[in-house]
Coordinates of N, CA and C in Angstrom, one line a residue:
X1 N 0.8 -1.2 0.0 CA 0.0 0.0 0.0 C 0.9 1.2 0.0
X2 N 0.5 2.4 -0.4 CA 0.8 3.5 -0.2 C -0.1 5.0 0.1
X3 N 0.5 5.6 0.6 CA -0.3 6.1 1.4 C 0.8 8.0 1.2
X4 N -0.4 9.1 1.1 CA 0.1 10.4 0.8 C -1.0 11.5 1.3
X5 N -0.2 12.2 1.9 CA -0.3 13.3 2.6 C 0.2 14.7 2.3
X6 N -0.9 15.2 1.6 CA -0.6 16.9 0.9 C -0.4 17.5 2.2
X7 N 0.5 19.0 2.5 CA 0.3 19.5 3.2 C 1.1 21.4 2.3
X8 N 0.7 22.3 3.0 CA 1.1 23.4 2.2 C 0.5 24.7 2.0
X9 N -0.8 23.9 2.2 CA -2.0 25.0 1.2 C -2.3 26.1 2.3
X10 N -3.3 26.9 1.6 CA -3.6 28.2 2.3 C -4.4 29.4 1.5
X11 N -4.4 31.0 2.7 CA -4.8 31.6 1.9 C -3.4 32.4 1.2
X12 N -3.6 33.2 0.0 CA -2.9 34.0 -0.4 C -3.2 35.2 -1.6
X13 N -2.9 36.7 -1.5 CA -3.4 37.3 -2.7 C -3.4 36.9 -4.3
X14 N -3.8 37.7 -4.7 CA -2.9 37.2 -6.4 C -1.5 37.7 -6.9
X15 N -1.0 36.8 -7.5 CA 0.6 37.2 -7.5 C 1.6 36.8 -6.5
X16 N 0.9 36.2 -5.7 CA 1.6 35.1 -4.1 C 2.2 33.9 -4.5
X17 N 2.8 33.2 -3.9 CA 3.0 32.1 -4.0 C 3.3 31.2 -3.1
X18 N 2.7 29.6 -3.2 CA 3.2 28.9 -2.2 C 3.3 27.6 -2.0
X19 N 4.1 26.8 -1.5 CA 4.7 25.6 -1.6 C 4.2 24.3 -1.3
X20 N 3.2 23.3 -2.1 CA 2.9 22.3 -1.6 C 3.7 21.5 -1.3
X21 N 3.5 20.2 -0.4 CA 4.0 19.1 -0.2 C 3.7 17.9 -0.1
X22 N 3.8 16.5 -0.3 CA 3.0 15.6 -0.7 C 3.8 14.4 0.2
X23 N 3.8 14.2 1.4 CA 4.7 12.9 1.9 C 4.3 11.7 1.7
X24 N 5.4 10.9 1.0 CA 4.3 9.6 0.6 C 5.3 8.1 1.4
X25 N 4.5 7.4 1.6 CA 4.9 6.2 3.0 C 4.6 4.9 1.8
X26 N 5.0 4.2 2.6 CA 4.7 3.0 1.8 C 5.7 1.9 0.7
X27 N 5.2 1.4 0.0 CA 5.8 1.0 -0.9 C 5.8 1.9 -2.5
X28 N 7.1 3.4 -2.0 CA 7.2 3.9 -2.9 C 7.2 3.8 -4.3
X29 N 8.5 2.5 -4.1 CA 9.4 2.4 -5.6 C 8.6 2.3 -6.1
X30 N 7.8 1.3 -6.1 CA 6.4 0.8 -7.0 C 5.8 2.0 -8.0
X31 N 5.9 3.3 -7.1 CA 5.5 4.7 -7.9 C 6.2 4.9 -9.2
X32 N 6.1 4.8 -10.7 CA 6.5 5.1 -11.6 C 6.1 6.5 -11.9
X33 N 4.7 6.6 -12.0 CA 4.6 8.2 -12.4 C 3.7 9.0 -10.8
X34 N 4.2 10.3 -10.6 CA 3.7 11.1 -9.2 C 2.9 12.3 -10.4
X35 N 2.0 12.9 -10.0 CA 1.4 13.8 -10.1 C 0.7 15.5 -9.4
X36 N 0.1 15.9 -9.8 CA -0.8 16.6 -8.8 C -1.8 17.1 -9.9
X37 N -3.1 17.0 -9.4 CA -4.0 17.3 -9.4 C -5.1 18.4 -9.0
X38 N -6.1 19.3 -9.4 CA -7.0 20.0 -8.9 C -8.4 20.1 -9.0
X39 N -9.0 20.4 -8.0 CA -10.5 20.4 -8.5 C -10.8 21.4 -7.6
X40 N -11.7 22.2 -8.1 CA -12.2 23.8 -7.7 C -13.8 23.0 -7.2
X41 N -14.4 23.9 -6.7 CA -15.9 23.2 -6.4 C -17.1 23.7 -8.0
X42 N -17.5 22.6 -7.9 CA -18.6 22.0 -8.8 C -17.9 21.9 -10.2
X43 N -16.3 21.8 -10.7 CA -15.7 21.8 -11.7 C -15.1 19.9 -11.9
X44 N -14.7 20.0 -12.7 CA -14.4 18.6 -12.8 C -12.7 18.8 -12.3
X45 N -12.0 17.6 -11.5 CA -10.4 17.1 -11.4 C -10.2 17.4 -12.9
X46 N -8.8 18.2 -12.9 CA -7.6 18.2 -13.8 C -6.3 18.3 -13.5
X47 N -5.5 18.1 -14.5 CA -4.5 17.7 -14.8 C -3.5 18.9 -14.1
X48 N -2.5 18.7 -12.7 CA -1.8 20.3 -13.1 C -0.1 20.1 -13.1
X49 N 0.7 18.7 -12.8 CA 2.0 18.5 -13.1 C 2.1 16.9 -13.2
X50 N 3.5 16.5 -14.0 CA 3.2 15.5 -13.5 C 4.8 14.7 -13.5
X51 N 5.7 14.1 -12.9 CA 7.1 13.7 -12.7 C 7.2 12.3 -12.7
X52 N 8.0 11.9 -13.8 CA 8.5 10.7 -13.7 C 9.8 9.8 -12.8
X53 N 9.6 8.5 -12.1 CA 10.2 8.5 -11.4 C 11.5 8.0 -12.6
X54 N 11.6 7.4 -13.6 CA 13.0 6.8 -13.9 C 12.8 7.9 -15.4
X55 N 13.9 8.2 -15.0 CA 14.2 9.6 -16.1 C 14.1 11.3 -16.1
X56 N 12.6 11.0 -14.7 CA 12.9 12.6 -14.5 C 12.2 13.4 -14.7
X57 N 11.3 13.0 -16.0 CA 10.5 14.1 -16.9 C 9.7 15.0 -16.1
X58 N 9.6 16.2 -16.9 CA 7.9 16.7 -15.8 C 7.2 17.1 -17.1
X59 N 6.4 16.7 -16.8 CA 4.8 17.7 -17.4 C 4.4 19.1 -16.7
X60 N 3.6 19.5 -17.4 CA 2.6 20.7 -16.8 C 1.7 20.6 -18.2
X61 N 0.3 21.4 -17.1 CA -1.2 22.1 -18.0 C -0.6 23.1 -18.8
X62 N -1.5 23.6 -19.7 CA -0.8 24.7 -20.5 C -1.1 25.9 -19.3
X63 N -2.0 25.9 -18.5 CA -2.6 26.6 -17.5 C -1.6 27.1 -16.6
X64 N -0.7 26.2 -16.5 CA 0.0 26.5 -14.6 C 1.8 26.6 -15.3
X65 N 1.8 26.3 -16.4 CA 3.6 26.3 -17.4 C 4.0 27.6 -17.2
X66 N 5.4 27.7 -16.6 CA 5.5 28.9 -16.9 C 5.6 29.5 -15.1
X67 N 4.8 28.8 -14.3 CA 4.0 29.5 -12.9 C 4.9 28.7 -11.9
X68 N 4.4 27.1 -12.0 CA 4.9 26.2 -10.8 C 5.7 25.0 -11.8
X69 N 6.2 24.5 -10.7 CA 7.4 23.7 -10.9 C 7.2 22.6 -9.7
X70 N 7.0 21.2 -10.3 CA 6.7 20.3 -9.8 C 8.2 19.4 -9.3
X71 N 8.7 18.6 -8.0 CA 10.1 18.5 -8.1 C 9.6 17.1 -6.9
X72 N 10.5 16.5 -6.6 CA 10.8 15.4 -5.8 C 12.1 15.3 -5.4
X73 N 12.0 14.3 -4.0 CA 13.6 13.8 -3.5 C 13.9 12.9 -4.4
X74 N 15.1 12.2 -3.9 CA 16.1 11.0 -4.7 C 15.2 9.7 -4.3
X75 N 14.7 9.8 -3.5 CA 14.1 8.4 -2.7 C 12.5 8.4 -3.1
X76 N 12.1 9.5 -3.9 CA 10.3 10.0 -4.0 C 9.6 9.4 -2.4
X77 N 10.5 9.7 -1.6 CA 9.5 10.0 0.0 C 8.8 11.4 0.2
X78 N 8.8 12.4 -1.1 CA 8.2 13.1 -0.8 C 7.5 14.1 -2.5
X79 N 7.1 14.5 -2.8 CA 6.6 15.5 -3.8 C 6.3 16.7 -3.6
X80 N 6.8 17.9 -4.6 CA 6.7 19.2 -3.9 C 5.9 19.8 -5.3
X81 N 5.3 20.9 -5.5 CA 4.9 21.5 -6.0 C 5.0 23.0 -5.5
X82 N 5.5 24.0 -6.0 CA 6.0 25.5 -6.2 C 4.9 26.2 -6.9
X83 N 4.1 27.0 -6.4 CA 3.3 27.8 -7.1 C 3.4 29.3 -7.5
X84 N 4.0 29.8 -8.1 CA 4.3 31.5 -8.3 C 3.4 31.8 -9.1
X85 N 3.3 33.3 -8.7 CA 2.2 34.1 -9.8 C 0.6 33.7 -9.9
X86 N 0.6 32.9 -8.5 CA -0.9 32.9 -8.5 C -2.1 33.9 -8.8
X87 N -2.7 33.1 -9.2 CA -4.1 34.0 -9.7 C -5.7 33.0 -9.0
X88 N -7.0 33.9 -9.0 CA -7.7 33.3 -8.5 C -8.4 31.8 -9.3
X89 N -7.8 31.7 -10.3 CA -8.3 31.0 -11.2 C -8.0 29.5 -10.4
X90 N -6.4 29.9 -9.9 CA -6.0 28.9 -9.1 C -6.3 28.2 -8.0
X91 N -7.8 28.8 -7.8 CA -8.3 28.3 -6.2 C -8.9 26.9 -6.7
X92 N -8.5 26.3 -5.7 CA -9.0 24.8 -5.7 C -8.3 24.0 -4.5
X93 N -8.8 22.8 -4.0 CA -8.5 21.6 -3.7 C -7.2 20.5 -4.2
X94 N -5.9 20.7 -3.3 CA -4.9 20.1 -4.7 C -4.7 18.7 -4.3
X95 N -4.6 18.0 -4.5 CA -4.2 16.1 -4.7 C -2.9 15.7 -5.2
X96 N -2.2 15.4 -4.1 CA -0.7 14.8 -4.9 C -1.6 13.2 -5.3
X97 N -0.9 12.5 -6.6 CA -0.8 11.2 -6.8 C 0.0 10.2 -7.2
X98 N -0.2 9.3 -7.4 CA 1.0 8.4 -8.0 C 0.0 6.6 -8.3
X99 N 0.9 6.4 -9.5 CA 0.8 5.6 -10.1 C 1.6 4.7 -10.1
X100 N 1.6 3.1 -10.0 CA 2.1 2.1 -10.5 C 2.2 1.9 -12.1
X101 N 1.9 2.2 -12.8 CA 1.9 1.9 -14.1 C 2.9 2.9 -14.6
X102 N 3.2 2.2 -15.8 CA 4.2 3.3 -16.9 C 3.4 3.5 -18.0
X103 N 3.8 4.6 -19.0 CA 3.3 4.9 -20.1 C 3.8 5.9 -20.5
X104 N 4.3 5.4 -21.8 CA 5.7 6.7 -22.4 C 4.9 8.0 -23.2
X105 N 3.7 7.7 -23.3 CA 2.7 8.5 -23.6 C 2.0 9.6 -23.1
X106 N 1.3 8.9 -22.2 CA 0.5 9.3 -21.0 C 0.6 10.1 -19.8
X107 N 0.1 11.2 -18.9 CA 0.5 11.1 -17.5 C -0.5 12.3 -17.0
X108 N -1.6 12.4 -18.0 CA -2.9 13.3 -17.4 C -3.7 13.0 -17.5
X109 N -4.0 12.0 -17.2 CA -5.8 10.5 -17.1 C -5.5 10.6 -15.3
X110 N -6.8 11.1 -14.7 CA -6.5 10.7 -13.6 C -7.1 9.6 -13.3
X111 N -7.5 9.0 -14.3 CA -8.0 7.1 -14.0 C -7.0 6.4 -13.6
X112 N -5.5 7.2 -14.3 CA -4.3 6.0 -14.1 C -3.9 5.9 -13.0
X113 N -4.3 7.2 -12.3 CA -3.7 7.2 -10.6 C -4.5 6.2 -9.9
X114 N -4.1 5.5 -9.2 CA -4.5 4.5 -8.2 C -4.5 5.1 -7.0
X115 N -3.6 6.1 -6.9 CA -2.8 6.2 -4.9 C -3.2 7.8 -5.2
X116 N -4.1 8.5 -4.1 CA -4.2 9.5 -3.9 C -4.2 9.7 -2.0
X117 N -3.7 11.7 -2.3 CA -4.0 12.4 -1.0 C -5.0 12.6 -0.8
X118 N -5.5 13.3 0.2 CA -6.6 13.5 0.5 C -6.8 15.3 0.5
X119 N -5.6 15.9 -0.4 CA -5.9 17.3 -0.8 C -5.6 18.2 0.4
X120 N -5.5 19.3 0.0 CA -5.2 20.3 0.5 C -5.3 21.7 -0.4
X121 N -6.3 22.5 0.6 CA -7.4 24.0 -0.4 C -6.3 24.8 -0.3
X122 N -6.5 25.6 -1.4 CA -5.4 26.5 -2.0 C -6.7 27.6 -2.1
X123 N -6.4 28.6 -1.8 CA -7.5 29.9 -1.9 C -6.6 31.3 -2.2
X124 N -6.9 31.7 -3.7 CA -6.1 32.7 -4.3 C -6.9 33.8 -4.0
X125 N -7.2 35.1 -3.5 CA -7.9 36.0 -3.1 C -7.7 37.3 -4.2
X126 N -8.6 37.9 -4.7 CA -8.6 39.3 -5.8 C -8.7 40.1 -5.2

């Protein structure tokens, strides 16, 4: 099993920025792809980074590119996410995840995620 714990979130103006964190226990290695996730209320979950464990890669939305910067340790006991230049658009609910599966394709289906946090509210204020 594995098991993850967002912590980070908060309030902040627009143009703030602030650092999630995602601690994850368990039977890491097994994680091939980590993510993060969002969902605002009454919107549907999307896609907002996403880090490979063998090679490195990251993703991002075209939404948040440019803003945050998704990173991990050497051991992925943990997941970080950097937010700058927030805007209210940004408010939502965030979800670290991770996945057992590979796919050299893939890594914004949150069907593929199996292992989720239980989030942590992010509130961008105008």
């Amino acid at each position: 099993q594995v098991h993850l714990v967002e912590s980070g979130g908060g309030l902040v103006q627009t143009g703030g920025s602030l650092r999630l964190s995602c601690a994850l226990s368990g039977r890491t290695s097994s994680m091939y792809r980590l993510a993060w996730f969002r969902q605002a209320p009454g919107k549907e979950r999307e896609f907002v980074a996403a880090i490979y464990r063998l090679g490195g890669n990251t993703y991002y939305a075209d939404s948040v590119k440019g803003r945050f910067t998704i990173s991990g340790d050497n051991a992925k006991s943990s997941l970080n996410l950097q937010l700058n230049s927030l805007k209210p658009e940004d408010t939502a609910v965030y979800y670290c995840a991770a996945s057992s599966t590979y796919s050299d394709t893939q890594y914004y289906f949150a069907s593929d995620y199996a292992y989720w946090g239980q989030g942590t509210q992010v509130t961008v204020s105008s």
